[in-house]
XYZ file of C-alpha atoms in Angstrom:
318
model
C 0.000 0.000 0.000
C 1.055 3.430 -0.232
C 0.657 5.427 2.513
C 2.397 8.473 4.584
C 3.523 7.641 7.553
C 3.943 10.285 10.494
C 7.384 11.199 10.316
C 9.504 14.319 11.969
C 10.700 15.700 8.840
C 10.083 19.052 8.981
C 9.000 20.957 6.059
C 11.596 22.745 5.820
C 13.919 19.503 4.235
C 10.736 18.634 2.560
C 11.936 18.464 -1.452
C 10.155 16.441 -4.083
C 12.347 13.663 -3.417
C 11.405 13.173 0.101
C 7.801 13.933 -0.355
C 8.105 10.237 -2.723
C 9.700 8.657 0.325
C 7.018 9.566 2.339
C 4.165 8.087 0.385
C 6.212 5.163 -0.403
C 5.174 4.866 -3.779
C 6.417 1.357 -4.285
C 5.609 -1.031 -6.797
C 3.569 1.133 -9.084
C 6.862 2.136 -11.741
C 10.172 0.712 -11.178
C 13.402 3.094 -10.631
C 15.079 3.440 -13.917
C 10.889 4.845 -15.227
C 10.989 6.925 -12.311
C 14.139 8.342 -13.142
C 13.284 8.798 -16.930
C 10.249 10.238 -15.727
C 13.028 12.830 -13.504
C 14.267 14.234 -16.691
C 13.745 17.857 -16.634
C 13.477 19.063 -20.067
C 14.286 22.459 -20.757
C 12.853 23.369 -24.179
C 9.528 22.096 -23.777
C 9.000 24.213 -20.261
C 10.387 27.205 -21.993
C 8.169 26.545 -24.839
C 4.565 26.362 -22.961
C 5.456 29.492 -20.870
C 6.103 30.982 -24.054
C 3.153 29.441 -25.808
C 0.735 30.149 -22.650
C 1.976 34.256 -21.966
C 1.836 34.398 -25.873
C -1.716 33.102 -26.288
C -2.731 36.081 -23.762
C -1.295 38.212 -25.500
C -3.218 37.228 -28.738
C -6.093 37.025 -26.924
C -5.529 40.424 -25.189
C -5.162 41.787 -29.101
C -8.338 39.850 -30.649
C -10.197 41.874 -27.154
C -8.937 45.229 -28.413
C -9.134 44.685 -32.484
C -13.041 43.369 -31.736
C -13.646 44.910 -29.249
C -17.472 43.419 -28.852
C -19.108 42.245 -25.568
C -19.320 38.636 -26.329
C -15.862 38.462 -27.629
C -14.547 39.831 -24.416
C -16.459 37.140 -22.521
C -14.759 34.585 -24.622
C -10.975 35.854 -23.847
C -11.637 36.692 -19.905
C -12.763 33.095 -20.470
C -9.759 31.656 -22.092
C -7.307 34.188 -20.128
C -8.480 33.038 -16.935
C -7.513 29.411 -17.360
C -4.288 30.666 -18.770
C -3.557 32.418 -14.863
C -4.473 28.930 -13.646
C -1.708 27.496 -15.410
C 0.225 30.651 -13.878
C -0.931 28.754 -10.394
C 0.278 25.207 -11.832
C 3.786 26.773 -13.180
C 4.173 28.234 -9.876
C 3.061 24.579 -8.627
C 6.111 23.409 -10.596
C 8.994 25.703 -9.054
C 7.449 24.784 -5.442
C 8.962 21.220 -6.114
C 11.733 22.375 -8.130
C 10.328 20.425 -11.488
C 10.331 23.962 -13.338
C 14.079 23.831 -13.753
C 17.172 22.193 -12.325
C 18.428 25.436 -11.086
C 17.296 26.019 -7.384
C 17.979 29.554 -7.836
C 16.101 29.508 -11.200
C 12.739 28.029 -10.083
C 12.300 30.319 -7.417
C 12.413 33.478 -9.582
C 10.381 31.664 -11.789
C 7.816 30.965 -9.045
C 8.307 34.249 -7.742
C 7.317 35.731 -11.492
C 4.142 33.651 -11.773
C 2.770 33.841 -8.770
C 2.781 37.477 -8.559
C 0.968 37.563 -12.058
C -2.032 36.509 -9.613
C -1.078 38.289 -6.281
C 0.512 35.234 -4.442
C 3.257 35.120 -2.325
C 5.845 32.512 -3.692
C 7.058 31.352 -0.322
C 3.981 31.123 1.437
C 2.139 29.443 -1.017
C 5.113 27.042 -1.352
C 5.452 25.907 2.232
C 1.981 25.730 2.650
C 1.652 23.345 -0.248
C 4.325 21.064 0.948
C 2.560 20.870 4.468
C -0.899 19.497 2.137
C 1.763 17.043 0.627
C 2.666 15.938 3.674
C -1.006 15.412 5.350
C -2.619 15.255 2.208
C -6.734 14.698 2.848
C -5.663 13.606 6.152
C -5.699 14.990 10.028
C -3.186 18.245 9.442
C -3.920 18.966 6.000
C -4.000 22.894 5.677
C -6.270 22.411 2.737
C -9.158 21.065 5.051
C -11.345 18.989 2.729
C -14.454 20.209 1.783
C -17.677 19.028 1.912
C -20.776 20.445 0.367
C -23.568 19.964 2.687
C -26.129 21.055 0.050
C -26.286 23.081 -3.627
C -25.898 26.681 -1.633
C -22.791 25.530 -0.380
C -21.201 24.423 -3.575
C -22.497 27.767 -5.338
C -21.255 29.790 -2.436
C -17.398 28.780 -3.064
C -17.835 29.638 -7.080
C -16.443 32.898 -6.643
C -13.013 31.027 -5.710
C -12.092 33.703 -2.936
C -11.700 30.846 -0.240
C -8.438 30.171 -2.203
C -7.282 33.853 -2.613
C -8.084 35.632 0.221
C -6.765 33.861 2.775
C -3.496 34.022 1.165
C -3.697 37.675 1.172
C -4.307 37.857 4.877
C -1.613 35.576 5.496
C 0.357 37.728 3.345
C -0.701 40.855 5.358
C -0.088 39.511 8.787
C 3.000 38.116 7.778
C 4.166 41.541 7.315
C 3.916 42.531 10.712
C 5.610 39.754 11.972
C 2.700 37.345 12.244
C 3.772 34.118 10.243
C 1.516 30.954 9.625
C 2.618 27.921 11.732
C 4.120 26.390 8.382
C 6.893 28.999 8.618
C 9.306 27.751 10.945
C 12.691 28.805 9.995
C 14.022 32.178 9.259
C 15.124 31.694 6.177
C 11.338 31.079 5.222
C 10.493 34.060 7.180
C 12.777 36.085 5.275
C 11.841 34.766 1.998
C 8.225 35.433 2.683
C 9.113 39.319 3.315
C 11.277 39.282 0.196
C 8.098 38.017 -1.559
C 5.956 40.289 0.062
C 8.459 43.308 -1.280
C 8.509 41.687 -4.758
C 4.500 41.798 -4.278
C 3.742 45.242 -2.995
C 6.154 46.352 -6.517
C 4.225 44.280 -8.668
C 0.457 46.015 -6.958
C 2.051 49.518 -6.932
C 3.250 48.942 -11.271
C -0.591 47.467 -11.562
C -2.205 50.287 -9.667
C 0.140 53.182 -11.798
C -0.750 51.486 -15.034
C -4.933 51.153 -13.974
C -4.218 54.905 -13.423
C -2.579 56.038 -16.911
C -4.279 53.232 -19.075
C -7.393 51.993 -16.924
C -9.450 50.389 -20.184
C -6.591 48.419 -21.197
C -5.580 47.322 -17.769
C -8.404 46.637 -16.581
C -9.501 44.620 -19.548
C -6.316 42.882 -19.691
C -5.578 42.149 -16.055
C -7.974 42.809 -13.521
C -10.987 40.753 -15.101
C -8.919 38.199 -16.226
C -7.688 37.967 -12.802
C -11.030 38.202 -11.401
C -12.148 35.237 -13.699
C -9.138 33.841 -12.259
C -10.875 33.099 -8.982
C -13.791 31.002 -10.247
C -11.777 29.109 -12.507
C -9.154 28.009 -9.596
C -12.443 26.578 -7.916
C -13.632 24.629 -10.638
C -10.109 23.479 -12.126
C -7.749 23.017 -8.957
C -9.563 23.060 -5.972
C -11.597 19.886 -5.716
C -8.853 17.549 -6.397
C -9.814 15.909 -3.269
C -13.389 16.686 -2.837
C -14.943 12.562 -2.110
C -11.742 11.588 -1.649
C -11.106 8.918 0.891
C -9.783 10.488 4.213
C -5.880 9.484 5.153
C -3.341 8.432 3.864
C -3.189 6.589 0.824
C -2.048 8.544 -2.474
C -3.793 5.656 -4.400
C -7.114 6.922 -2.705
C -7.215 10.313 -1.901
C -6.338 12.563 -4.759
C -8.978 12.392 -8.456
C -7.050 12.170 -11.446
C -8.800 14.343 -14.124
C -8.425 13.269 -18.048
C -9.660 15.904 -19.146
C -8.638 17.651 -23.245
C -5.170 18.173 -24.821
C -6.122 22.261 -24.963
C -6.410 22.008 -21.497
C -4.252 20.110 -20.203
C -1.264 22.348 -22.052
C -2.162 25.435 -20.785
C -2.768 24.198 -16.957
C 0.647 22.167 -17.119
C -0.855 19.128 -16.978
C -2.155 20.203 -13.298
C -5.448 17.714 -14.225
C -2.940 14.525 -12.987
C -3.198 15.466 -9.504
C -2.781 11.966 -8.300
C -0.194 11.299 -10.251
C 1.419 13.936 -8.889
C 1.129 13.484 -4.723
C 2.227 9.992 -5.953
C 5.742 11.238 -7.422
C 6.086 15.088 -7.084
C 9.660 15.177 -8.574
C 8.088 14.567 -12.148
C 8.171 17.464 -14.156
C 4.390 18.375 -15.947
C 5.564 17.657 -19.024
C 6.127 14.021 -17.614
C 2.990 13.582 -16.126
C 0.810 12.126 -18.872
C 3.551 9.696 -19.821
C 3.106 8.699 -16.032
C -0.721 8.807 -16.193
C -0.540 6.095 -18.702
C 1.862 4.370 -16.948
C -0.289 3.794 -13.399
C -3.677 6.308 -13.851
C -5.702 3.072 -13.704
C -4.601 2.392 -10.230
C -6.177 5.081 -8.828
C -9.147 4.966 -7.264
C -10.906 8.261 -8.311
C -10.267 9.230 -11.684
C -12.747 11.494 -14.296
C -13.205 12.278 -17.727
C -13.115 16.024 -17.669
C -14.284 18.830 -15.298
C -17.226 19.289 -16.793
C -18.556 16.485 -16.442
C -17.143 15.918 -12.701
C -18.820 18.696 -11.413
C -22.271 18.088 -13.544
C -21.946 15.161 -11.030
C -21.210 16.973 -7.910
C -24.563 19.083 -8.527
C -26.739 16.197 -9.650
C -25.629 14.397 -6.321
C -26.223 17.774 -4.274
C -29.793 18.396 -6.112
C -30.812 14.395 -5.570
C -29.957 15.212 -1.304
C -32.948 17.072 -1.968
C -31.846 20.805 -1.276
């Protein structure tokens, strides 16, 4: 079986590496796949940033040359999955799979996550403490649970993933840090972030002021659609799941389209992922067709997924 066992590792030594030793992955590839699998490769990350900024940009353009209602609606649409896979990229340099260069993936994660107002560091310890207790007792993404259809419609805006990141962000500027901050390194990080951040809002803010139709066209809505999309792309890979433990059992493995997939860096293979976080995205579907079929909760696409989350909150009779 693979499960995590408690263990005193403390997050800070917490690397990809040691997040595989801890859910014991055994059995499901052997060591010289696994260490194909490894391989960064260079070109194709450089190509799908280039391919997802550039694809913004286009869309930005088609916005502005159209300029009609319903074509807006299409590329907020389209832009706002492209700042998920901002999100997932930032995913990547959290477990160094970005690059080989330490130093490299965290100014890469430090460029996409403040594209959508995140704090690298926190965002990067935190996510290594919900490797480490994934679905289980300690998990700082608590599972969620709809009790009934006004619950589920309540999260759609996707602010329970932003905001609280943005408080934590605040408070950790006075000194207040969350308890998955433990050494000072990580403390110091997190105000370097926080410096990088308050740049980034104070270039946003002076451009909304000389050029507010463009900007706000081209980045605020698009990061507003931002929000609902994280919800209904990234933040129910655990929603049913069984409780504990067990990678094989408590992270949904999303098919999903090739469109898709690209632009969210393959972020859909979510349990292949807490099942060998070293892999690079660009690995991941190779691994999905190595072992997806041993997972226990796998779907076809979102779509459908959550069409079956409502029917099942409608049929509780709410």
């Amino acid at each position: 079986m693979t499960s995590i066992p408690d263990s005193t590792i403390s997050v800070e030594q917490i690397g990809s590496e040691t997040l595989e030793e801890l859910s014991i992955s055994v059995g499901l590839i052997d060591s010289e796949t696994l260490k194909e699998l490894r391989k960064h490769d260079s070109v194709k990350t450089c190509l799908q940033s280039l391919f997802n900024i550039s694809l913004y940009a286009f869309l930005g353009a088609v916005g502005i040359w159209w300029n009609i209602w319903w074509v807006w609606l299409v590329v907020w649409w389209f832009q706002g999955c492209i700042l998920g896979g901002c999100l997932n990229a930032c995913h990547d340099c959290t477990h160094a799979s970005f690059r080989k260069s330490l130093l490299v993936n965290r100014l890469a994660g430090i460029f996409w996550s403040l594209i959508i107002l995140l704090n690298f560091t926190l965002y990067k310890y935190f996510h290594f403490e919900h490797h480490r207790y994934a679905n289980a007792q300690g998990d700082p993404e608590s599972p969620r649970v709809f009790s009934n259809l006004w619950d589920y419609v309540q999260n759609l805006p996707g602010t329970s993933f932003s905001i609280p990141f943005w408080l934590m962000s605040v408070r950790a500027a006075f000194g207040r840090f969350p308890d998955f901050i433990r050494s000072e390194k990580a403390r110091r990080d997190v105000h370097l972030d926080n410096i990088a951040l308050l740049v980034w809002l104070l270039m946003i803010v002076t451009a909304t002021a000389l050029w507010p139709d463009y900007t706000i066209r081209l980045y605020w809505i698009p990061l507003i659609v931002f929000l609902p999309m994280e919800f209904w792309l990234n933040s129910l890979d655990h929603y049913g799941c069984d409780q504990g433990a067990n990678v094989l059992c408590n992270t949904r493995s999303t098919s999903s389209n090739f469109f898709l997939r690209y632009i969210l860096w393959n972020s859909n293979y979510h349990a292949e992922h807490h099942a060998y976080p070293s892999i690079p995205s660009h690995n991941l579907h190779r691994l999905h067709l190595l072992i997806g079929d041993r997972f226990k909760f796998r779907e076809q696409s979102y779509v459908l997924f959550h069409l079956k989350l409502i029917w099942g909150l409608l049929k509780s009779g709410v």
